[in-house]
PDB file of C-alpha atoms in Angstrom:
ATOM      1  CA  MET C  16       0.000   0.000   0.000  1.00  0.00           C
ATOM      2  CA  ALA C  17       1.247   3.464  -0.830  1.00  0.00           C
ATOM      3  CA  ASN C  18       1.057   5.828   2.102  1.00  0.00           C
ATOM      4  CA  GLU C  19       3.105   8.708   3.439  1.00  0.00           C
ATOM      5  CA  GLN C  20       5.515   6.412   5.270  1.00  0.00           C
ATOM      6  CA  THR C  21       6.225   4.079   2.341  1.00  0.00           C
ATOM      7  CA  LEU C  22       6.697   6.977  -0.078  1.00  0.00           C
ATOM      8  CA  ARG C  23       9.009   8.737   2.376  1.00  0.00           C
ATOM      9  CA  GLU C  24      11.066   5.561   2.755  1.00  0.00           C
ATOM     10  CA  MET C  25      11.310   5.210  -1.032  1.00  0.00           C
ATOM     11  CA  LEU C  26      12.427   8.822  -1.468  1.00  0.00           C
ATOM     12  CA  ASN C  27      15.027   8.370   1.268  1.00  0.00           C
ATOM     13  CA  ARG C  28      16.370   5.308  -0.552  1.00  0.00           C
ATOM     14  CA  VAL C  29      16.664   7.384  -3.726  1.00  0.00           C
ATOM     15  CA  ALA C  30      18.435  10.148  -1.790  1.00  0.00           C
ATOM     16  CA  ARG C  31      20.913   7.599  -0.386  1.00  0.00           C
ATOM     17  CA  HIS C  32      21.385   6.104  -3.871  1.00  0.00           C
ATOM     18  CA  ASP C  33      20.062   2.765  -2.597  1.00  0.00           C
ATOM     19  CA  GLN C  34      17.329   2.887  -5.233  1.00  0.00           C
ATOM     20  CA  SER C  35      17.445   4.299  -8.739  1.00  0.00           C
ATOM     21  CA  VAL C  36      15.223   7.102  -9.980  1.00  0.00           C
ATOM     22  CA  GLU C  37      13.882   4.731 -12.631  1.00  0.00           C
ATOM     23  CA  GLU C  38      12.821   2.168 -10.023  1.00  0.00           C
ATOM     24  CA  ALA C  39      11.105   4.842  -7.963  1.00  0.00           C
ATOM     25  CA  LEU C  40       9.359   6.146 -11.074  1.00  0.00           C
ATOM     26  CA  GLN C  41       8.029   2.661 -11.840  1.00  0.00           C
ATOM     27  CA  THR C  42       6.645   2.439  -8.312  1.00  0.00           C
ATOM     28  CA  LEU C  43       4.902   5.795  -8.650  1.00  0.00           C
ATOM     29  CA  CYS C  44       3.472   4.870 -12.041  1.00  0.00           C
ATOM     30  CA  ALA C  45       2.014   1.691 -10.564  1.00  0.00           C
ATOM     31  CA  LEU C  46      -0.024   3.603  -7.988  1.00  0.00           C
ATOM     32  CA  PRO C  47      -3.799   3.422  -8.579  1.00  0.00           C
ATOM     33  CA  ASN C  48      -5.556   6.455  -9.982  1.00  0.00           C
ATOM     34  CA  PRO C  49      -6.538   8.881  -7.204  1.00  0.00           C
ATOM     35  CA  VAL C  50     -10.267   8.450  -7.933  1.00  0.00           C
ATOM     36  CA  GLU C  51     -11.898   5.349  -9.420  1.00  0.00           C
ATOM     37  CA  ASP C  52     -15.338   6.116 -10.869  1.00  0.00           C
ATOM     38  CA  ILE C  53     -17.557   3.020 -10.817  1.00  0.00           C
ATOM     39  CA  GLY C  54     -20.810   4.808 -11.610  1.00  0.00           C
ATOM     40  CA  PHE C  55     -22.570   4.714  -8.243  1.00  0.00           C
ATOM     41  CA  ALA C  56     -19.427   5.652  -6.285  1.00  0.00           C
ATOM     42  CA  ARG C  57     -16.085   7.425  -6.719  1.00  0.00           C
ATOM     43  CA  ILE C  58     -13.483   5.563  -4.726  1.00  0.00           C
ATOM     44  CA  ASP C  59     -10.725   7.693  -3.199  1.00  0.00           C
ATOM     45  CA  HIS C  60      -7.585   5.554  -3.463  1.00  0.00           C
ATOM     46  CA  HIS C  61      -5.291   8.335  -2.226  1.00  0.00           C
ATOM     47  CA  ARG C  62      -7.108   8.893   1.074  1.00  0.00           C
ATOM     48  CA  ALA C  63      -4.295   7.075   2.895  1.00  0.00           C
ATOM     49  CA  LEU C  64      -1.705   9.401   1.347  1.00  0.00           C
ATOM     50  CA  ARG C  65      -3.567  12.484   2.593  1.00  0.00           C
ATOM     51  CA  ARG C  66      -4.969  11.220   5.893  1.00  0.00           C
ATOM     52  CA  GLY C  67      -2.778   8.247   6.787  1.00  0.00           C
ATOM     53  CA  HIS C  68      -5.650   5.750   6.602  1.00  0.00           C
ATOM     54  CA  PRO C  69      -7.728   4.375   3.698  1.00  0.00           C
ATOM     55  CA  GLU C  70     -11.276   5.429   2.911  1.00  0.00           C
ATOM     56  CA  VAL C  71     -13.943   3.839   5.137  1.00  0.00           C
ATOM     57  CA  ILE C  72     -17.179   2.457   3.652  1.00  0.00           C
ATOM     58  CA  TYR C  73     -20.380   3.726   5.271  1.00  0.00           C
ATOM     59  CA  CYS C  74     -22.636   0.790   4.371  1.00  0.00           C
ATOM     60  CA  ALA C  75     -26.015   2.199   5.464  1.00  0.00           C
ATOM     61  CA  GLY C  76     -28.256   2.987   2.511  1.00  0.00           C
ATOM     62  CA  LYS C  77     -26.162   0.977   0.050  1.00  0.00           C
ATOM     63  CA  THR C  78     -27.144  -2.311  -1.557  1.00  0.00           C
ATOM     64  CA  ALA C  79     -25.213  -5.448  -0.700  1.00  0.00           C
ATOM     65  CA  GLU C  80     -23.812  -5.503  -4.217  1.00  0.00           C
ATOM     66  CA  GLN C  81     -22.607  -1.904  -3.951  1.00  0.00           C
ATOM     67  CA  VAL C  82     -20.876  -2.543  -0.625  1.00  0.00           C
ATOM     68  CA  ALA C  83     -19.170  -5.680  -1.942  1.00  0.00           C
ATOM     69  CA  SER C  84     -18.026  -3.887  -5.100  1.00  0.00           C
ATOM     70  CA  ILE C  85     -16.527  -0.940  -3.201  1.00  0.00           C
ATOM     71  CA  PHE C  86     -14.944  -3.291  -0.652  1.00  0.00           C
ATOM     72  CA  GLY C  87     -13.306  -5.408  -3.333  1.00  0.00           C
ATOM     73  CA  ARG C  88     -11.890  -2.444  -5.224  1.00  0.00           C
ATOM     74  CA  LEU C  89     -10.448  -0.915  -2.059  1.00  0.00           C
ATOM     75  CA  ALA C  90      -8.921  -4.307  -1.195  1.00  0.00           C
ATOM     76  CA  ARG C  91      -6.962  -4.291  -4.454  1.00  0.00           C
ATOM     77  CA  ALA C  92      -5.013  -1.219  -3.334  1.00  0.00           C
ATOM     78  CA  SER C  93      -4.907  -1.558   0.457  1.00  0.00           C
ATOM     79  CA  PRO C  94      -4.180  -4.385   2.915  1.00  0.00           C
ATOM     80  CA  ARG C  95      -6.880  -3.019   5.231  1.00  0.00           C
ATOM     81  CA  VAL C  96     -10.514  -2.203   4.441  1.00  0.00           C
ATOM     82  CA  LEU C  97     -13.266  -1.192   6.849  1.00  0.00           C
ATOM     83  CA  GLY C  98     -17.030  -0.940   6.422  1.00  0.00           C
ATOM     84  CA  THR C  99     -19.337   0.340   9.171  1.00  0.00           C
ATOM     85  CA  ARG C 100     -23.094   0.028   9.761  1.00  0.00           C
ATOM     86  CA  ALA C 101     -23.119  -3.151   7.681  1.00  0.00           C
ATOM     87  CA  THR C 102     -26.190  -5.369   7.671  1.00  0.00           C
ATOM     88  CA  ALA C 103     -25.967  -9.155   7.746  1.00  0.00           C
ATOM     89  CA  GLU C 104     -26.954  -9.218   4.067  1.00  0.00           C
ATOM     90  CA  GLN C 105     -24.237  -6.739   3.089  1.00  0.00           C
ATOM     91  CA  ALA C 106     -21.640  -8.611   5.126  1.00  0.00           C
ATOM     92  CA  ALA C 107     -22.654 -11.939   3.601  1.00  0.00           C
ATOM     93  CA  MET C 108     -22.094 -10.516   0.118  1.00  0.00           C
ATOM     94  CA  VAL C 109     -18.649  -9.193   1.098  1.00  0.00           C
ATOM     95  CA  LEU C 110     -17.694 -12.512   2.694  1.00  0.00           C
ATOM     96  CA  SER C 111     -18.840 -14.427  -0.366  1.00  0.00           C
ATOM     97  CA  GLU C 112     -16.615 -12.234  -2.555  1.00  0.00           C
ATOM     98  CA  MET C 113     -13.604 -11.997  -0.227  1.00  0.00           C
ATOM     99  CA  GLY C 114     -13.757 -15.391   1.491  1.00  0.00           C
ATOM    100  CA  SER C 115     -11.662 -15.780   4.640  1.00  0.00           C
ATOM    101  CA  ARG C 116      -9.909 -12.470   3.945  1.00  0.00           C
ATOM    102  CA  ALA C 117     -12.857 -10.554   5.442  1.00  0.00           C
ATOM    103  CA  ARG C 118     -14.534 -10.684   8.857  1.00  0.00           C
ATOM    104  CA  TYR C 119     -17.843  -9.460  10.246  1.00  0.00           C
ATOM    105  CA  ASP C 120     -18.915  -8.484  13.757  1.00  0.00           C
ATOM    106  CA  PRO C 121     -22.737  -8.502  13.876  1.00  0.00           C
ATOM    107  CA  LEU C 122     -22.862  -6.671  17.207  1.00  0.00           C
ATOM    108  CA  ALA C 123     -20.784  -3.733  15.956  1.00  0.00           C
ATOM    109  CA  ARG C 124     -22.202  -4.087  12.411  1.00  0.00           C
ATOM    110  CA  THR C 125     -18.649  -3.829  11.121  1.00  0.00           C
ATOM    111  CA  VAL C 126     -17.091  -5.722   8.208  1.00  0.00           C
ATOM    112  CA  TRP C 127     -13.365  -5.497   7.650  1.00  0.00           C
ATOM    113  CA  MET C 128     -10.221  -6.998   6.156  1.00  0.00           C
ATOM    114  CA  ASP C 129      -6.679  -6.977   7.518  1.00  0.00           C
ATOM    115  CA  GLU C 130      -4.011  -8.616   5.359  1.00  0.00           C
ATOM    116  CA  GLU C 131      -1.301  -7.766   7.920  1.00  0.00           C
ATOM    117  CA  PRO C 132      -2.805  -9.064  11.180  1.00  0.00           C
ATOM    118  CA  ASP C 133       0.595  -9.616  12.836  1.00  0.00           C
ATOM    119  CA  ARG C 134       1.975  -6.125  12.249  1.00  0.00           C
ATOM    120  CA  PRO C 135       3.004  -4.240  15.415  1.00  0.00           C
ATOM    121  CA  ARG C 136       0.347  -2.159  17.182  1.00  0.00           C
ATOM    122  CA  ARG C 137       1.069   0.846  19.377  1.00  0.00           C
ATOM    123  CA  ASP C 138      -0.347   1.399  22.855  1.00  0.00           C
ATOM    124  CA  GLY C 139      -1.822   4.622  24.186  1.00  0.00           C
ATOM    125  CA  ALA C 140      -5.577   4.318  23.581  1.00  0.00           C
ATOM    126  CA  VAL C 141      -8.198   3.197  26.087  1.00  0.00           C
ATOM    127  CA  VAL C 142     -11.854   2.582  25.211  1.00  0.00           C
ATOM    128  CA  VAL C 143     -14.201   2.942  28.180  1.00  0.00           C
ATOM    129  CA  CYS C 144     -17.711   1.509  27.833  1.00  0.00           C
ATOM    130  CA  ALA C 145     -20.381   2.535  30.351  1.00  0.00           C
ATOM    131  CA  GLY C 146     -22.677  -0.485  30.010  1.00  0.00           C
ATOM    132  CA  THR C 147     -23.078  -3.706  28.069  1.00  0.00           C
ATOM    133  CA  SER C 148     -25.797  -2.032  25.976  1.00  0.00           C
ATOM    134  CA  ASP C 149     -23.163   0.445  24.748  1.00  0.00           C
ATOM    135  CA  LEU C 150     -20.824  -2.338  23.540  1.00  0.00           C
ATOM    136  CA  PRO C 151     -21.749  -2.159  19.824  1.00  0.00           C
ATOM    137  CA  VAL C 152     -20.369   1.378  19.601  1.00  0.00           C
ATOM    138  CA  ALA C 153     -17.348   0.574  21.769  1.00  0.00           C
ATOM    139  CA  ILE C 154     -16.488  -2.471  19.629  1.00  0.00           C
ATOM    140  CA  GLU C 155     -16.739  -0.354  16.469  1.00  0.00           C
ATOM    141  CA  ALA C 156     -14.196   2.008  18.019  1.00  0.00           C
ATOM    142  CA  ARG C 157     -11.924  -0.876  19.051  1.00  0.00           C
ATOM    143  CA  ILE C 158     -11.932  -2.490  15.603  1.00  0.00           C
ATOM    144  CA  THR C 159     -11.255   0.868  13.954  1.00  0.00           C
ATOM    145  CA  LEU C 160      -8.302   1.578  16.247  1.00  0.00           C
ATOM    146  CA  ASP C 161      -6.888  -1.886  15.608  1.00  0.00           C
ATOM    147  CA  LEU C 162      -7.001  -1.359  11.843  1.00  0.00           C
ATOM    148  CA  MET C 163      -5.337   2.023  12.307  1.00  0.00           C
ATOM    149  CA  GLY C 164      -2.376   0.447  14.080  1.00  0.00           C
ATOM    150  CA  TYR C 165      -3.277   0.648  17.769  1.00  0.00           C
ATOM    151  CA  ALA C 166      -3.969  -1.925  20.480  1.00  0.00           C
ATOM    152  CA  PRO C 167      -6.562  -0.243  22.702  1.00  0.00           C
ATOM    153  CA  ARG C 168      -7.206  -1.327  26.265  1.00  0.00           C
ATOM    154  CA  CYS C 169     -10.963  -1.903  26.656  1.00  0.00           C
ATOM    155  CA  LEU C 170     -12.729  -1.276  29.970  1.00  0.00           C
ATOM    156  CA  ASN C 171     -16.320  -2.517  29.785  1.00  0.00           C
ATOM    157  CA  ASP C 172     -19.321  -1.999  32.082  1.00  0.00           C
ATOM    158  CA  VAL C 173     -17.778   0.715  34.264  1.00  0.00           C
ATOM    159  CA  GLY C 174     -20.638   3.236  34.190  1.00  0.00           C
ATOM    160  CA  VAL C 175     -21.525   5.756  36.888  1.00  0.00           C
ATOM    161  CA  ALA C 176     -24.211   3.524  38.407  1.00  0.00           C
ATOM    162  CA  GLY C 177     -21.334   1.596  40.009  1.00  0.00           C
ATOM    163  CA  LEU C 178     -18.521   4.120  40.249  1.00  0.00           C
ATOM    164  CA  HIS C 179     -16.274   1.729  42.193  1.00  0.00           C
ATOM    165  CA  ARG C 180     -15.868  -0.322  38.989  1.00  0.00           C
ATOM    166  CA  LEU C 181     -14.337   2.661  37.212  1.00  0.00           C
ATOM    167  CA  LEU C 182     -12.111   3.661  40.133  1.00  0.00           C
ATOM    168  CA  ALA C 183     -10.608   0.162  40.170  1.00  0.00           C
ATOM    169  CA  GLU C 184      -9.318   0.855  36.630  1.00  0.00           C
ATOM    170  CA  LEU C 185      -7.620   4.172  37.425  1.00  0.00           C
ATOM    171  CA  PRO C 186      -4.061   2.832  36.926  1.00  0.00           C
ATOM    172  CA  ALA C 187      -4.882   1.845  33.333  1.00  0.00           C
ATOM    173  CA  LEU C 188      -6.671   5.128  32.672  1.00  0.00           C
ATOM    174  CA  ARG C 189      -3.757   7.206  33.932  1.00  0.00           C
ATOM    175  CA  LEU C 190      -1.372   5.470  31.521  1.00  0.00           C
ATOM    176  CA  ALA C 191      -3.531   6.379  28.518  1.00  0.00           C
ATOM    177  CA  LYS C 192      -2.588   9.055  26.002  1.00  0.00           C
ATOM    178  CA  VAL C 193      -6.178   9.365  24.779  1.00  0.00           C
ATOM    179  CA  VAL C 194      -9.407   7.892  26.167  1.00  0.00           C
ATOM    180  CA  ILE C 195     -12.638   7.189  24.295  1.00  0.00           C
ATOM    181  CA  VAL C 196     -15.657   7.098  26.622  1.00  0.00           C
ATOM    182  CA  VAL C 197     -18.841   5.508  25.273  1.00  0.00           C
ATOM    183  CA  ALA C 198     -22.025   6.105  27.278  1.00  0.00           C
ATOM    184  CA  GLY C 199     -25.767   6.468  26.911  1.00  0.00           C
ATOM    185  CA  MET C 200     -28.508   7.368  29.422  1.00  0.00           C
ATOM    186  CA  GLU C 201     -27.562  10.766  30.903  1.00  0.00           C
ATOM    187  CA  GLY C 202     -24.021  10.637  29.470  1.00  0.00           C
ATOM    188  CA  ALA C 203     -22.227  11.483  32.721  1.00  0.00           C
ATOM    189  CA  LEU C 204     -19.287   9.087  32.431  1.00  0.00           C
ATOM    190  CA  PRO C 205     -16.964  11.259  30.262  1.00  0.00           C
ATOM    191  CA  SER C 206     -17.147  14.077  32.824  1.00  0.00           C
ATOM    192  CA  VAL C 207     -16.122  11.695  35.589  1.00  0.00           C
ATOM    193  CA  VAL C 208     -13.243  10.229  33.564  1.00  0.00           C
ATOM    194  CA  ALA C 209     -11.968  13.646  32.461  1.00  0.00           C
ATOM    195  CA  GLY C 210     -11.902  14.790  36.077  1.00  0.00           C
ATOM    196  CA  LEU C 211      -9.565  11.944  37.027  1.00  0.00           C
ATOM    197  CA  ILE C 212      -6.917  11.923  34.270  1.00  0.00           C
ATOM    198  CA  SER C 213      -4.797  14.331  32.228  1.00  0.00           C
ATOM    199  CA  ALA C 214      -5.226  12.686  28.804  1.00  0.00           C
ATOM    200  CA  PRO C 215      -7.744  14.088  26.309  1.00  0.00           C
ATOM    201  CA  VAL C 216     -11.160  12.407  26.447  1.00  0.00           C
ATOM    202  CA  ILE C 217     -13.310  11.737  23.387  1.00  0.00           C
ATOM    203  CA  ALA C 218     -16.936  11.325  24.432  1.00  0.00           C
ATOM    204  CA  VAL C 219     -19.325   9.175  22.392  1.00  0.00           C
ATOM    205  CA  PRO C 220     -23.032   9.474  23.252  1.00  0.00           C
ATOM    206  CA  THR C 221     -25.061   6.391  22.416  1.00  0.00           C
ATOM    207  CA  SER C 222     -28.742   5.989  21.632  1.00  0.00           C
ATOM    208  CA  VAL C 223     -29.127   3.754  24.717  1.00  0.00           C
ATOM    209  CA  GLY C 224     -31.755   4.894  27.203  1.00  0.00           C
ATOM    210  CA  TYR C 225     -35.453   5.223  27.973  1.00  0.00           C
ATOM    211  CA  GLY C 226     -37.895   7.644  26.357  1.00  0.00           C
ATOM    212  CA  ALA C 227     -36.547  10.937  27.641  1.00  0.00           C
ATOM    213  CA  SER C 228     -33.070  10.066  26.359  1.00  0.00           C
ATOM    214  CA  PHE C 229     -34.454  10.972  22.895  1.00  0.00           C
ATOM    215  CA  GLY C 230     -32.280   8.443  21.077  1.00  0.00           C
ATOM    216  CA  GLY C 231     -29.039   9.721  22.583  1.00  0.00           C
ATOM    217  CA  LEU C 232     -29.778  13.440  22.450  1.00  0.00           C
ATOM    218  CA  ALA C 233     -29.828  13.715  26.248  1.00  0.00           C
ATOM    219  CA  ALA C 234     -26.381  12.070  26.477  1.00  0.00           C
ATOM    220  CA  LEU C 235     -25.061  14.276  23.675  1.00  0.00           C
ATOM    221  CA  LEU C 236     -26.216  17.478  25.391  1.00  0.00           C
ATOM    222  CA  GLY C 237     -24.880  16.283  28.735  1.00  0.00           C
ATOM    223  CA  MET C 238     -21.454  15.637  27.241  1.00  0.00           C
ATOM    224  CA  LEU C 239     -21.413  18.969  25.397  1.00  0.00           C
ATOM    225  CA  ASN C 240     -22.215  20.698  28.704  1.00  0.00           C
ATOM    226  CA  SER C 241     -19.584  18.872  30.737  1.00  0.00           C
ATOM    227  CA  CYS C 242     -17.911  20.883  33.472  1.00  0.00           C
ATOM    228  CA  SER C 243     -14.675  18.872  33.056  1.00  0.00           C
ATOM    229  CA  PRO C 244     -12.212  20.423  30.578  1.00  0.00           C
ATOM    230  CA  GLY C 245     -10.403  18.427  27.954  1.00  0.00           C
ATOM    231  CA  ILE C 246     -13.440  16.667  26.445  1.00  0.00           C
ATOM    232  CA  GLY C 247     -14.296  16.499  22.757  1.00  0.00           C
ATOM    233  CA  VAL C 248     -17.656  15.071  21.681  1.00  0.00           C
ATOM    234  CA  VAL C 249     -18.519  13.162  18.499  1.00  0.00           C
ATOM    235  CA  ASN C 250     -21.940  12.343  17.103  1.00  0.00           C
ATOM    236  CA  ILE C 251     -24.392   9.841  18.573  1.00  0.00           C
ATOM    237  CA  ASP C 252     -23.248   6.199  18.159  1.00  0.00           C
ATOM    238  CA  ASN C 253     -20.178   7.355  16.193  1.00  0.00           C
ATOM    239  CA  GLY C 254     -17.555   4.875  17.378  1.00  0.00           C
ATOM    240  CA  LEU C 255     -15.743   5.207  14.052  1.00  0.00           C
ATOM    241  CA  GLY C 256     -15.411   8.969  14.375  1.00  0.00           C
ATOM    242  CA  ALA C 257     -14.119   8.710  17.930  1.00  0.00           C
ATOM    243  CA  ALA C 258     -11.517   6.112  16.978  1.00  0.00           C
ATOM    244  CA  TYR C 259     -10.412   8.067  13.922  1.00  0.00           C
ATOM    245  CA  LEU C 260      -9.938  11.185  16.058  1.00  0.00           C
ATOM    246  CA  ALA C 261      -8.057   9.208  18.717  1.00  0.00           C
ATOM    247  CA  ALA C 262      -5.750   7.693  16.087  1.00  0.00           C
ATOM    248  CA  SER C 263      -5.149  11.148  14.596  1.00  0.00           C
ATOM    249  CA  ILE C 264      -4.130  12.484  18.011  1.00  0.00           C
ATOM    250  CA  LEU C 265      -1.817   9.529  18.625  1.00  0.00           C
ATOM    251  CA  ASP C 266      -0.418   9.605  15.076  1.00  0.00           C
ATOM    252  CA  SER C 267       0.413  13.290  15.471  1.00  0.00           C
ATOM    253  CA  GLY C 268       2.446  12.621  18.607  1.00  0.00           C
ATOM    254  CA  HIS C 269       4.164   9.634  16.994  1.00  0.00           C
ATOM    255  CA  ARG C 270       5.117  11.606  13.875  1.00  0.00           C
ATOM    256  CA  SER C 271       6.521  14.429  15.954  1.00  0.00           C
ATOM    257  CA  LEU C 272       8.703  11.987  17.896  1.00  0.00           C
ATOM    258  CA  SER C 273       9.874  10.330  14.670  1.00  0.00           C
ATOM    259  CA  GLU C 274      10.782  13.675  13.141  1.00  0.00           C
ATOM    260  CA  VAL C 275      12.786  14.629  16.233  1.00  0.00           C
ATOM    261  CA  GLN C 276      14.632  11.312  16.161  1.00  0.00           C
ATOM    262  CA  ALA C 277      15.327  11.671  12.442  1.00  0.00           C
ATOM    263  CA  SER C 278      16.743  15.175  12.896  1.00  0.00           C
ATOM    264  CA  HIS C 279      19.066  13.943  15.672  1.00  0.00           C
ATOM    265  CA  ALA C 280      20.177  11.041  13.485  1.00  0.00           C
ATOM    266  CA  ASP C 281      20.990  13.413  10.619  1.00  0.00           C
ATOM    267  CA  ALA C 282      22.962  15.654  12.948  1.00  0.00           C
TER     268      ALA C 282
END
């Protein structure tokens, strides 16, 4: 897969005369076109070059055939593909096309492929799930982080109704560089977590709750009105968005460290 890191490594090899200009040119010419127009969709094959991660398929509203077609074309250019909000029918079509290369989690409604399952993952992310009913969103976040190169620690069923369960996990929380907190009902858990640690907290309201929760709106408003600083809030049930933001925060810190190390090495 062509991404910023692989292209940088290739250019460094050219600069060191370990690779010829002609060989590098052949590699660049073999890259897929930036946009592949397949009629019902325009696939962005250079998303990884710009953002560090490939395009994600939002499966809701698409036919099973459309999802499978987009998935297969992305798989030709990338070792990792992710589709969210996938129905069982959509996932079955992808699995029939991709075979054992693809996997499906019916709880998180996530279908994905990882051709490099043994590659190293970095630590730093923690996913906190208030209750078992919030697990679908938390699992979506965990799978997304895994595909983006991180090994998140997952703390499940530690909501405010039993605060002692959360406090028992404080050592793990305090080691985190970024924490995703998934909660429904009144959405109080991110405020509690942010008041206990120094790492940034990404709050994810879920649509879990009784009538007055208004499908997650009550949790969303509670999180937006948190009195604890250092909280960012994503949309209702948006585990993907939370994980993508967490990976972006962690990637930024990792790139900065790499650049510092590279500058010292050059000196």
